[in-house]
Tab-separated table of C-alpha atoms (C1' of nucleotides) in Angstrom:
chain	number	residue	atom	x	y	z
A	1	MET	CA	32.620	-25.769	-21.331
A	2	SER	CA	34.120	-26.223	-24.815
A	3	ASN	CA	37.431	-26.951	-23.212
A	4	THR	CA	38.215	-29.421	-25.957
A	5	ARG	CA	39.011	-26.613	-28.383
A	6	PRO	CA	42.710	-25.713	-28.546
A	7	ALA	CA	43.704	-23.062	-26.047
A	8	ARG	CA	44.830	-20.715	-28.781
A	9	ASP	CA	41.397	-20.741	-30.387
A	10	ARG	CA	39.606	-20.447	-27.058
A	11	ILE	CA	41.661	-17.360	-26.261
A	12	LEU	CA	40.881	-15.764	-29.598
A	13	ASP	CA	37.184	-16.582	-29.247
A	14	ALA	CA	37.102	-15.108	-25.766
A	15	TYR	CA	38.894	-11.964	-26.852
A	16	GLU	CA	36.518	-11.516	-29.777
A	17	GLU	CA	33.472	-12.047	-27.596
A	18	LEU	CA	34.689	-9.567	-25.009
A	19	LEU	CA	35.417	-6.973	-27.665
A	20	ILE	CA	31.846	-7.342	-28.906
A	21	ASN	CA	30.119	-7.351	-25.552
A	22	GLU	CA	32.325	-5.158	-23.384
A	23	GLY	CA	34.296	-3.147	-25.888
A	24	PRO	CA	38.069	-2.721	-26.016
A	25	ARG	CA	37.971	-1.349	-22.508
A	26	GLY	CA	36.568	-4.517	-21.061
A	27	ALA	CA	38.628	-6.869	-23.188
A	28	THR	CA	41.485	-7.004	-20.708
A	29	LEU	CA	43.911	-9.888	-20.452
A	30	ASP	CA	42.382	-10.775	-17.110
A	31	ALA	CA	38.910	-10.931	-18.621
A	32	VAL	CA	40.153	-12.956	-21.575
A	33	VAL	CA	41.918	-15.547	-19.471
A	34	ALA	CA	38.875	-15.872	-17.210
A	35	ARG	CA	36.585	-16.517	-20.154
A	36	ALA	CA	39.008	-18.769	-22.012
A	37	GLU	CA	39.783	-20.667	-18.821
A	38	VAL	CA	43.517	-20.361	-19.125
A	39	SER	CA	46.018	-18.515	-16.983
A	40	LYS	CA	47.651	-15.245	-17.934
A	41	GLY	CA	50.927	-17.029	-18.426
A	42	GLY	CA	49.194	-19.503	-20.684
A	43	LEU	CA	47.786	-16.740	-22.828
A	44	LEU	CA	51.120	-14.984	-23.117
A	45	TYR	CA	52.732	-18.170	-24.263
A	46	HIS	CA	50.466	-18.240	-27.326
A	47	PHE	CA	50.517	-14.484	-27.918
A	48	LYS	CA	53.566	-12.653	-26.706
A	49	ASN	CA	51.498	-9.548	-25.968
A	50	LYS	CA	48.078	-8.012	-26.436
A	51	GLU	CA	48.967	-6.548	-29.791
A	52	ALA	CA	49.863	-9.989	-31.151
A	53	MET	CA	46.493	-11.270	-29.973
A	54	ALA	CA	44.757	-8.432	-31.829
A	55	ALA	CA	46.818	-9.157	-34.937
A	56	ALA	CA	45.713	-12.786	-34.834
A	57	LEU	CA	42.083	-11.737	-34.622
A	58	ILE	CA	42.549	-9.416	-37.586
A	59	ALA	CA	44.189	-12.218	-39.577
A	60	ARG	CA	41.254	-14.485	-38.777
A	61	LEU	CA	38.831	-11.822	-40.017
A	62	GLU	CA	40.791	-11.468	-43.222
A	63	GLU	CA	40.462	-15.177	-43.974
A	64	LEU	CA	36.751	-15.240	-43.205
A	65	ALA	CA	36.133	-12.131	-45.300
A	66	ALA	CA	38.017	-13.556	-48.259
A	67	ALA	CA	35.901	-16.702	-48.147
A	68	ASP	CA	32.747	-14.601	-47.862
A	69	LEU	CA	33.735	-12.530	-50.878
A	70	VAL	CA	33.893	-15.694	-52.964
A	71	ARG	CA	30.352	-16.523	-51.900
A	72	MET	CA	29.206	-12.957	-52.544
A	73	ARG	CA	30.581	-13.074	-56.051
A	74	ALA	CA	28.931	-16.395	-56.760
A	75	ASP	CA	25.549	-15.679	-55.210
A	76	PRO	CA	22.645	-16.236	-57.632
A	77	GLU	CA	20.774	-13.177	-56.320
A	78	GLY	CA	23.758	-10.940	-56.965
A	79	PRO	CA	26.241	-9.117	-54.717
A	80	SER	CA	23.853	-6.323	-53.654
A	81	ARG	CA	21.197	-8.585	-52.270
A	82	TYR	CA	23.837	-10.842	-50.794
A	83	LEU	CA	25.440	-7.907	-48.998
A	84	VAL	CA	22.204	-6.640	-47.463
A	85	ARG	CA	21.063	-10.152	-46.623
A	86	GLU	CA	24.295	-10.922	-44.846
A	87	SER	CA	24.581	-7.534	-43.166
A	88	VAL	CA	22.047	-8.507	-40.567
A	89	TYR	CA	23.912	-9.777	-37.573
A	90	VAL	CA	23.216	-13.405	-36.932
A	91	GLY	CA	26.315	-14.201	-34.943
A	92	SER	CA	28.201	-16.076	-37.634
A	93	ALA	CA	31.951	-16.408	-37.340
A	94	LEU	CA	32.356	-13.617	-39.875
A	95	ASP	CA	29.840	-11.393	-38.072
A	96	ARG	CA	31.649	-11.791	-34.801
A	97	ALA	CA	35.105	-11.276	-36.258
A	98	LEU	CA	33.894	-8.219	-38.155
A	99	ILE	CA	32.285	-6.527	-35.175
A	100	GLY	CA	35.220	-7.420	-32.975
A	101	VAL	CA	37.656	-5.795	-35.377
A	102	VAL	CA	35.365	-2.787	-35.789
A	103	ARG	CA	35.679	-2.364	-32.056
A	104	LEU	CA	39.430	-2.559	-32.343
A	105	ALA	CA	39.364	0.053	-35.074
A	106	GLN	CA	37.268	2.275	-32.858
A	107	ALA	CA	40.007	1.987	-30.305
A	108	SER	CA	42.316	3.477	-32.921
A	109	ASP	CA	44.083	0.345	-34.090
A	110	PRO	CA	45.510	1.263	-37.527
A	111	ASP	CA	45.805	-2.352	-38.703
A	112	ALA	CA	42.172	-2.983	-37.864
A	113	SER	CA	41.119	0.097	-39.808
A	114	ALA	CA	43.210	-0.967	-42.785
A	115	VAL	CA	41.618	-4.412	-42.974
A	116	LEU	CA	38.138	-2.974	-42.634
A	117	GLU	CA	38.881	-0.538	-45.413
A	118	ARG	CA	40.017	-3.333	-47.710
A	119	ILE	CA	36.923	-5.388	-46.954
A	120	HIS	CA	34.650	-2.429	-47.423
A	121	ARG	CA	36.241	-1.546	-50.719
A	122	SER	CA	35.886	-5.097	-51.998
A	123	TRP	CA	32.166	-4.935	-51.263
A	124	MET	CA	31.824	-1.595	-52.994
A	125	ASP	CA	33.686	-2.896	-56.046
A	126	LEU	CA	31.449	-5.931	-56.407
A	127	VAL	CA	28.223	-3.980	-55.936
A	128	LEU	CA	29.323	-1.279	-58.361
A	129	GLU	CA	30.201	-3.950	-60.896
A	130	GLU	CA	26.651	-5.231	-60.591
A	131	VAL	CA	24.635	-2.008	-60.612
A	132	GLY	CA	26.972	0.152	-62.718
A	133	HIS	CA	25.926	3.329	-60.930
A	134	PRO	CA	28.314	4.724	-58.279
A	135	ALA	CA	25.747	6.642	-56.223
A	136	ILE	CA	23.333	3.718	-56.107
A	137	ALA	CA	26.166	1.334	-55.283
A	138	ARG	CA	27.291	3.607	-52.505
A	139	ALA	CA	23.762	3.817	-51.128
A	140	ILE	CA	23.458	0.033	-51.080
A	141	VAL	CA	26.756	-0.402	-49.273
A	142	LEU	CA	25.829	2.345	-46.811
A	143	LEU	CA	22.536	0.615	-46.186
A	144	GLY	CA	24.432	-2.517	-45.310
A	145	ASP	CA	26.722	-0.516	-43.028
A	146	GLY	CA	23.779	1.054	-41.238
A	147	LEU	CA	22.187	-2.338	-40.836
A	148	TYR	CA	25.355	-3.793	-39.426
A	149	TYR	CA	25.685	-1.090	-36.836
A	150	ASN	CA	22.017	-1.173	-35.972
A	151	GLU	CA	21.873	-4.856	-35.396
A	152	GLY	CA	25.396	-5.824	-34.616
A	153	LEU	CA	26.599	-3.425	-31.995
A	154	PRO	CA	25.090	-4.076	-28.579
A	155	GLY	CA	25.944	-0.560	-27.559
A	156	GLY	CA	25.655	1.239	-30.866
A	157	TRP	CA	22.394	2.312	-32.356
A	158	PRO	CA	19.564	0.360	-30.847
A	159	ARG	CA	18.167	-2.453	-32.888
A	160	ASP	CA	14.585	-2.057	-34.007
A	161	GLN	CA	12.453	-4.309	-31.922
A	162	ASP	CA	9.190	-3.323	-33.602
A	163	SER	CA	9.710	-5.466	-36.680
A	164	SER	CA	10.618	-9.104	-36.920
A	165	ALA	CA	14.112	-9.542	-38.252
A	166	ALA	CA	13.081	-11.745	-41.153
A	167	GLN	CA	10.356	-9.427	-42.409
A	168	SER	CA	12.642	-6.484	-41.928
A	169	VAL	CA	15.290	-7.937	-44.217
A	170	ALA	CA	12.751	-8.958	-46.840
A	171	ASP	CA	11.466	-5.381	-46.918
A	172	LEU	CA	14.957	-3.989	-47.279
A	173	LEU	CA	15.728	-6.402	-50.093
A	174	GLU	CA	12.735	-4.973	-51.929
A	175	VAL	CA	14.216	-1.531	-51.480
A	176	VAL	CA	17.469	-2.826	-52.912
A	177	ASP	CA	15.574	-4.073	-55.936
A	178	VAL	CA	14.017	-0.638	-56.359
A	179	LEU	CA	17.472	0.895	-56.365
A	180	LYS	CA	18.822	-1.694	-58.782
A	181	ALA	CA	15.875	-1.128	-61.126
A	182	HIS	CA	16.490	2.580	-61.075
A	183	ALA	CA	20.176	2.111	-61.818
A	184	ALA	CA	19.279	-0.114	-64.756
A	185	SER	CA	16.815	2.444	-66.137
A	186	VAL	CA	19.443	5.188	-65.997
A	187	PRO	CA	22.630	3.539	-67.235
A	188	GLN	CA	24.392	6.837	-67.027
A	189	ASN	CA	27.619	6.285	-65.301
A	190	ARG	CA	30.770	4.345	-65.903
X	1	MET	CA	43.790	28.615	-25.503
X	2	SER	CA	40.073	29.257	-25.027
X	3	ASN	CA	40.661	29.526	-21.340
X	4	THR	CA	37.946	32.136	-21.118
X	5	ARG	CA	35.248	29.471	-21.356
X	6	PRO	CA	33.997	28.256	-17.966
X	7	ALA	CA	35.952	25.311	-16.614
X	8	ARG	CA	32.894	23.098	-16.582
X	9	ASP	CA	32.320	23.597	-20.301
X	10	ARG	CA	36.001	23.190	-21.096
X	11	ILE	CA	36.008	19.877	-19.254
X	12	LEU	CA	32.962	18.630	-21.114
X	13	ASP	CA	34.392	19.739	-24.458
X	14	ALA	CA	37.677	18.008	-23.715
X	15	TYR	CA	35.957	14.787	-22.658
X	16	GLU	CA	33.821	14.789	-25.786
X	17	GLU	CA	36.803	15.412	-28.019
X	18	LEU	CA	38.794	12.636	-26.398
X	19	LEU	CA	35.915	10.196	-26.720
X	20	ILE	CA	35.768	10.982	-30.432
X	21	ASN	CA	39.475	10.859	-31.164
X	22	GLU	CA	40.795	8.332	-28.687
X	23	GLY	CA	37.735	6.345	-27.717
X	24	PRO	CA	36.512	5.606	-24.190
X	25	ARG	CA	39.853	4.008	-23.437
X	26	GLY	CA	41.750	7.176	-24.049
X	27	ALA	CA	39.254	9.477	-22.408
X	28	THR	CA	40.840	9.161	-18.992
X	29	LEU	CA	40.552	11.796	-16.310
X	30	ASP	CA	44.235	12.551	-16.747
X	31	ALA	CA	43.775	13.154	-20.475
X	32	VAL	CA	40.693	15.270	-19.880
X	33	VAL	CA	42.348	17.535	-17.319
X	34	ALA	CA	45.389	17.946	-19.563
X	35	ARG	CA	43.264	19.033	-22.507
X	36	ALA	CA	40.897	21.188	-20.463
X	37	GLU	CA	43.812	22.761	-18.637
X	38	VAL	CA	42.458	22.129	-15.177
X	39	SER	CA	43.716	19.922	-12.390
X	40	LYS	CA	42.215	16.608	-11.433
X	41	GLY	CA	40.855	18.112	-8.260
X	42	GLY	CA	39.284	20.894	-10.262
X	43	LEU	CA	37.531	18.418	-12.518
X	44	LEU	CA	36.229	16.383	-9.626
X	45	TYR	CA	34.815	19.482	-8.040
X	46	HIS	CA	32.530	20.025	-11.042
X	47	PHE	CA	31.761	16.339	-11.583
X	48	LYS	CA	31.959	14.147	-8.554
X	49	ASN	CA	33.090	11.197	-10.664
X	50	LYS	CA	33.522	10.027	-14.219
X	51	GLU	CA	29.956	8.779	-14.454
X	52	ALA	CA	28.597	12.233	-13.603
X	53	MET	CA	30.743	13.694	-16.352
X	54	ALA	CA	29.322	11.195	-18.828
X	55	ALA	CA	25.791	11.987	-17.663
X	56	ALA	CA	26.387	15.678	-18.294
X	57	LEU	CA	27.592	14.936	-21.816
X	58	ILE	CA	24.513	12.834	-22.458
X	59	ALA	CA	22.272	15.627	-21.181
X	60	ARG	CA	24.008	18.060	-23.498
X	61	LEU	CA	23.389	15.730	-26.444
X	62	GLU	CA	19.728	15.471	-25.544
X	63	GLU	CA	19.310	19.249	-25.684
X	64	LEU	CA	21.142	19.553	-29.003
X	65	ALA	CA	19.148	16.694	-30.510
X	66	ALA	CA	15.843	18.216	-29.427
X	67	ALA	CA	16.768	21.511	-31.092
X	68	ASP	CA	17.839	19.640	-34.232
X	69	LEU	CA	14.560	17.770	-34.365
X	70	VAL	CA	12.716	21.100	-34.502
X	71	ARG	CA	14.840	22.106	-37.490
X	72	MET	CA	14.340	18.712	-39.117
X	73	ARG	CA	10.592	19.026	-38.809
X	74	ALA	CA	10.599	22.539	-40.251
X	75	ASP	CA	13.053	21.934	-43.102
X	76	PRO	CA	11.649	22.946	-46.508
X	77	GLU	CA	13.251	19.931	-48.225
X	78	GLY	CA	11.609	17.552	-45.790
X	79	PRO	CA	12.914	15.326	-42.965
X	80	SER	CA	14.439	12.652	-45.219
X	81	ARG	CA	16.695	14.962	-47.120
X	82	TYR	CA	17.462	16.866	-43.952
X	83	LEU	CA	18.522	13.663	-42.215
X	84	VAL	CA	20.846	12.511	-44.977
X	85	ARG	CA	22.232	16.022	-45.483
X	86	GLU	CA	23.017	16.362	-41.815
X	87	SER	CA	24.310	12.813	-41.416
X	88	VAL	CA	27.594	13.777	-42.957
X	89	TYR	CA	29.959	14.651	-40.190
X	90	VAL	CA	30.972	18.286	-40.294
X	91	GLY	CA	32.012	18.656	-36.706
X	92	SER	CA	28.988	20.599	-35.485
X	93	ALA	CA	28.195	20.617	-31.790
X	94	LEU	CA	25.509	18.006	-32.417
X	95	ASP	CA	27.836	15.862	-34.518
X	96	ARG	CA	30.457	15.854	-31.829
X	97	ALA	CA	28.033	15.174	-29.011
X	98	LEU	CA	26.408	12.396	-31.011
X	99	ILE	CA	29.624	10.600	-31.868
X	100	GLY	CA	30.916	11.076	-28.338
X	101	VAL	CA	27.827	9.454	-26.880
X	102	VAL	CA	27.937	6.686	-29.494
X	103	ARG	CA	31.393	5.922	-28.186
X	104	LEU	CA	30.040	5.834	-24.663
X	105	ALA	CA	27.309	3.477	-25.757
X	106	GLN	CA	29.907	1.266	-27.384
X	107	ALA	CA	31.591	1.119	-24.014
X	108	SER	CA	28.338	-0.345	-22.684
X	109	ASP	CA	26.871	2.727	-21.015
X	110	PRO	CA	23.124	1.963	-20.740
X	111	ASP	CA	22.101	5.622	-20.409
X	112	ALA	CA	23.994	6.492	-23.561
X	113	SER	CA	22.247	3.680	-25.438
X	114	ALA	CA	18.854	4.821	-24.181
X	115	VAL	CA	19.323	8.392	-25.401
X	116	LEU	CA	20.580	7.210	-28.779
X	117	GLU	CA	17.572	4.975	-29.114
X	118	ARG	CA	15.195	7.863	-28.404
X	119	ILE	CA	16.945	10.082	-30.928
X	120	HIS	CA	16.973	7.368	-33.536
X	121	ARG	CA	13.304	6.665	-33.038
X	122	SER	CA	12.400	10.328	-33.393
X	123	TRP	CA	14.188	10.392	-36.747
X	124	MET	CA	12.419	7.264	-37.899
X	125	ASP	CA	9.041	8.693	-36.869
X	126	LEU	CA	9.556	11.920	-38.799
X	127	VAL	CA	10.827	10.197	-41.935
X	128	LEU	CA	8.022	7.664	-41.852
X	129	GLU	CA	5.514	10.481	-41.475
X	130	GLU	CA	6.930	12.007	-44.641
X	131	VAL	CA	7.276	8.963	-46.888
X	132	GLY	CA	4.437	6.849	-45.486
X	133	HIS	CA	6.235	3.607	-46.308
X	134	PRO	CA	7.969	1.785	-43.417
X	135	ALA	CA	10.552	-0.115	-45.455
X	136	ILE	CA	11.559	2.976	-47.439
X	137	ALA	CA	11.670	5.043	-44.257
X	138	ARG	CA	13.851	2.434	-42.621
X	139	ALA	CA	16.172	2.359	-45.606
X	140	ILE	CA	16.572	6.135	-45.506
X	141	VAL	CA	17.349	6.150	-41.808
X	142	LEU	CA	19.789	3.262	-42.261
X	143	LEU	CA	21.471	5.174	-45.046
X	144	GLY	CA	21.967	8.056	-42.659
X	145	ASP	CA	23.335	5.674	-40.044
X	146	GLY	CA	25.788	4.180	-42.494
X	147	LEU	CA	26.884	7.635	-43.554
X	148	TYR	CA	27.385	8.698	-39.992
X	149	TYR	CA	29.576	5.743	-39.215
X	150	ASN	CA	31.482	6.021	-42.438
X	151	GLU	CA	32.324	9.648	-42.046
X	152	GLY	CA	32.072	10.276	-38.361
X	153	LEU	CA	34.050	7.576	-36.692
X	154	PRO	CA	37.792	8.051	-37.057
X	155	GLY	CA	38.296	4.382	-36.452
X	156	GLY	CA	35.094	2.905	-37.824
X	157	TRP	CA	34.584	2.139	-41.459
X	158	PRO	CA	37.020	4.097	-43.521
X	159	ARG	CA	35.689	7.201	-45.167
X	160	ASP	CA	35.619	7.121	-48.940
X	161	GLN	CA	38.403	9.268	-50.174
X	162	ASP	CA	37.628	8.758	-53.825
X	163	SER	CA	34.707	11.153	-53.936
X	164	SER	CA	34.498	14.726	-52.732
X	165	ALA	CA	32.234	15.032	-49.739
X	166	ALA	CA	29.925	17.592	-51.333
X	167	GLN	CA	29.404	15.584	-54.527
X	168	SER	CA	28.934	12.472	-52.487
X	169	VAL	CA	26.077	13.963	-50.486
X	170	ALA	CA	24.425	15.417	-53.569
X	171	ASP	CA	24.463	11.967	-55.172
X	172	LEU	CA	22.975	10.369	-52.089
X	173	LEU	CA	20.241	12.984	-51.941
X	174	GLU	CA	19.296	11.974	-55.463
X	175	VAL	CA	19.034	8.404	-54.263
X	176	VAL	CA	16.793	9.587	-51.438
X	177	ASP	CA	14.552	11.258	-54.012
X	178	VAL	CA	14.365	8.013	-55.960
X	179	LEU	CA	13.232	6.222	-52.819
X	180	LYS	CA	10.702	8.940	-51.976
X	181	ALA	CA	9.309	8.825	-55.488
X	182	HIS	CA	8.919	5.081	-55.275
X	183	ALA	CA	7.155	5.358	-51.912
X	184	ALA	CA	4.775	7.912	-53.397
X	185	SER	CA	4.002	5.703	-56.397
X	186	VAL	CA	3.171	2.776	-54.126
X	187	PRO	CA	1.162	4.292	-51.252
X	188	GLN	CA	0.602	0.846	-49.903
X	189	ASN	CA	1.366	0.875	-46.256
X	190	ARG	CA	0.103	2.429	-43.042
Z	1	DG	C1'	36.986	26.913	-6.911
Z	2	DT	C1'	41.176	25.045	-7.865
Z	3	DC	C1'	45.272	22.996	-6.401
Z	4	DT	C1'	48.800	18.951	-4.592
Z	5	DA	C1'	49.494	14.654	-2.478
Z	6	DT	C1'	48.314	10.269	-1.898
Z	7	DA	C1'	45.591	5.773	-1.406
Z	8	DC	C1'	44.296	1.885	-3.796
Z	9	DA	C1'	42.766	-1.081	-7.623
Z	10	DC	C1'	43.739	-2.888	-12.013
Z	11	DC	C1'	46.217	-3.816	-16.241
Z	12	DG	C1'	50.021	-5.532	-19.110
Z	13	DA	C1'	54.007	-8.002	-18.968
Z	14	DT	C1'	58.158	-10.759	-16.976
Z	15	DA	C1'	60.415	-14.577	-14.428
Z	16	DG	C1'	60.632	-18.878	-13.407
Z	17	DA	C1'	58.571	-23.385	-11.314
Z	18	DC	C1'	56.366	-27.532	-12.903
J	1	DG	C1'	52.400	-25.859	-22.622
J	2	DT	C1'	50.430	-24.045	-18.580
J	3	DC	C1'	50.879	-22.392	-14.110
J	4	DT	C1'	51.886	-18.768	-9.894
J	5	DA	C1'	54.090	-14.735	-8.237
J	6	DT	C1'	55.279	-10.301	-8.809
J	7	DC	C1'	56.822	-5.644	-10.742
J	8	DG	C1'	56.026	-1.075	-12.847
J	9	DG	C1'	52.767	1.894	-14.726
J	10	DT	C1'	48.399	4.033	-14.993
J	11	DG	C1'	43.619	5.016	-13.686
J	12	DT	C1'	39.952	6.626	-10.411
J	13	DA	C1'	39.010	8.799	-6.468
J	14	DT	C1'	39.757	10.989	-1.691
J	15	DA	C1'	41.765	14.325	1.657
J	16	DG	C1'	42.937	18.447	2.651
J	17	DA	C1'	45.810	22.912	1.812
J	18	DC	C1'	45.213	27.380	-0.291
DNA sequence: GTCTATACACCGATAGAC
DNA sequence: GTCTATCGGTGTATAGAC
């Protein structure tokens, strides 16, 4: 397989993938080493224990999220549309890292929760800055959250199979525009 | 404690609670029997194995969800507002069962996923029936999903601590009204 | 119906060879 | 830097006493 990639990266990829597909329960060291095609000793050379491996995954998410935030801020369609557009799971590196760390957080990892909170807050801040209306901003971010869970978690809510993904997103972006228009017409808050 | 409740119910309650607070990983038989104040043998008399215990929890959710759907259909404010109102986690029996089974689904339990899909679809059907606009209906259901994950999962997205829960819901209900009004003004679809 | 005792598999981690 | 071998702990489940 892609055995050319450094072992450290292969291990992290395998761990992430197992978190997504099998959950924290299934992401055992044995499963990771099988998927990464290294031995247990090999893994524990790169990461002294499981916690260190999780920390590395969280650090990787943080980098990817920071880069994404730059793109979100610079997007010509604005942060709100960017957020909803990108909230559909397409299996990007960020998508995978995000879902993987969500799984970790669900397994009560405080560091994972903390990173997710920071990321979430950065989204909220950017969207609020754009629409200027806290309730509308919150609704847009929540919509993205719902989308992420619907589409991204194999075992979470079921994804809607009745609508093509592309059309589905286009429709939701129209809804976002409706919300943005409303916020603009009622420049009440903040 | 509430040792008057039948052992079977105590076991199920304990399992549910552990799924919510500790995740599938922490919901071990040992943890369940400790919390339910029964012995391991006692548990395995009522449920022949862990899978049977999970199945019983899923069945309990199905009953609670069916009863809730009746209320949702009959609510004077309509299904959409009912859904968003009730999507904030308040620790009701339905809330707990729902989150517990979501956790099971995240641990790749196919039966759990199937029930969640049925429940989700029934919500979507009712909301769509009310607003008559698929994209708006989808947005409203997604908003509820996002809310549920934000507030209901101890380790999921962080809950917003900056706004009081009551005010937060009231604001979101206003957003729902905006969406409903838009759907009514554009009776395009279906 | 509920208990104790125990079998057995699996997981995380260490030690040490190569 | 990667491997094998192995230990201690924990998890599920069974057997059988009460």
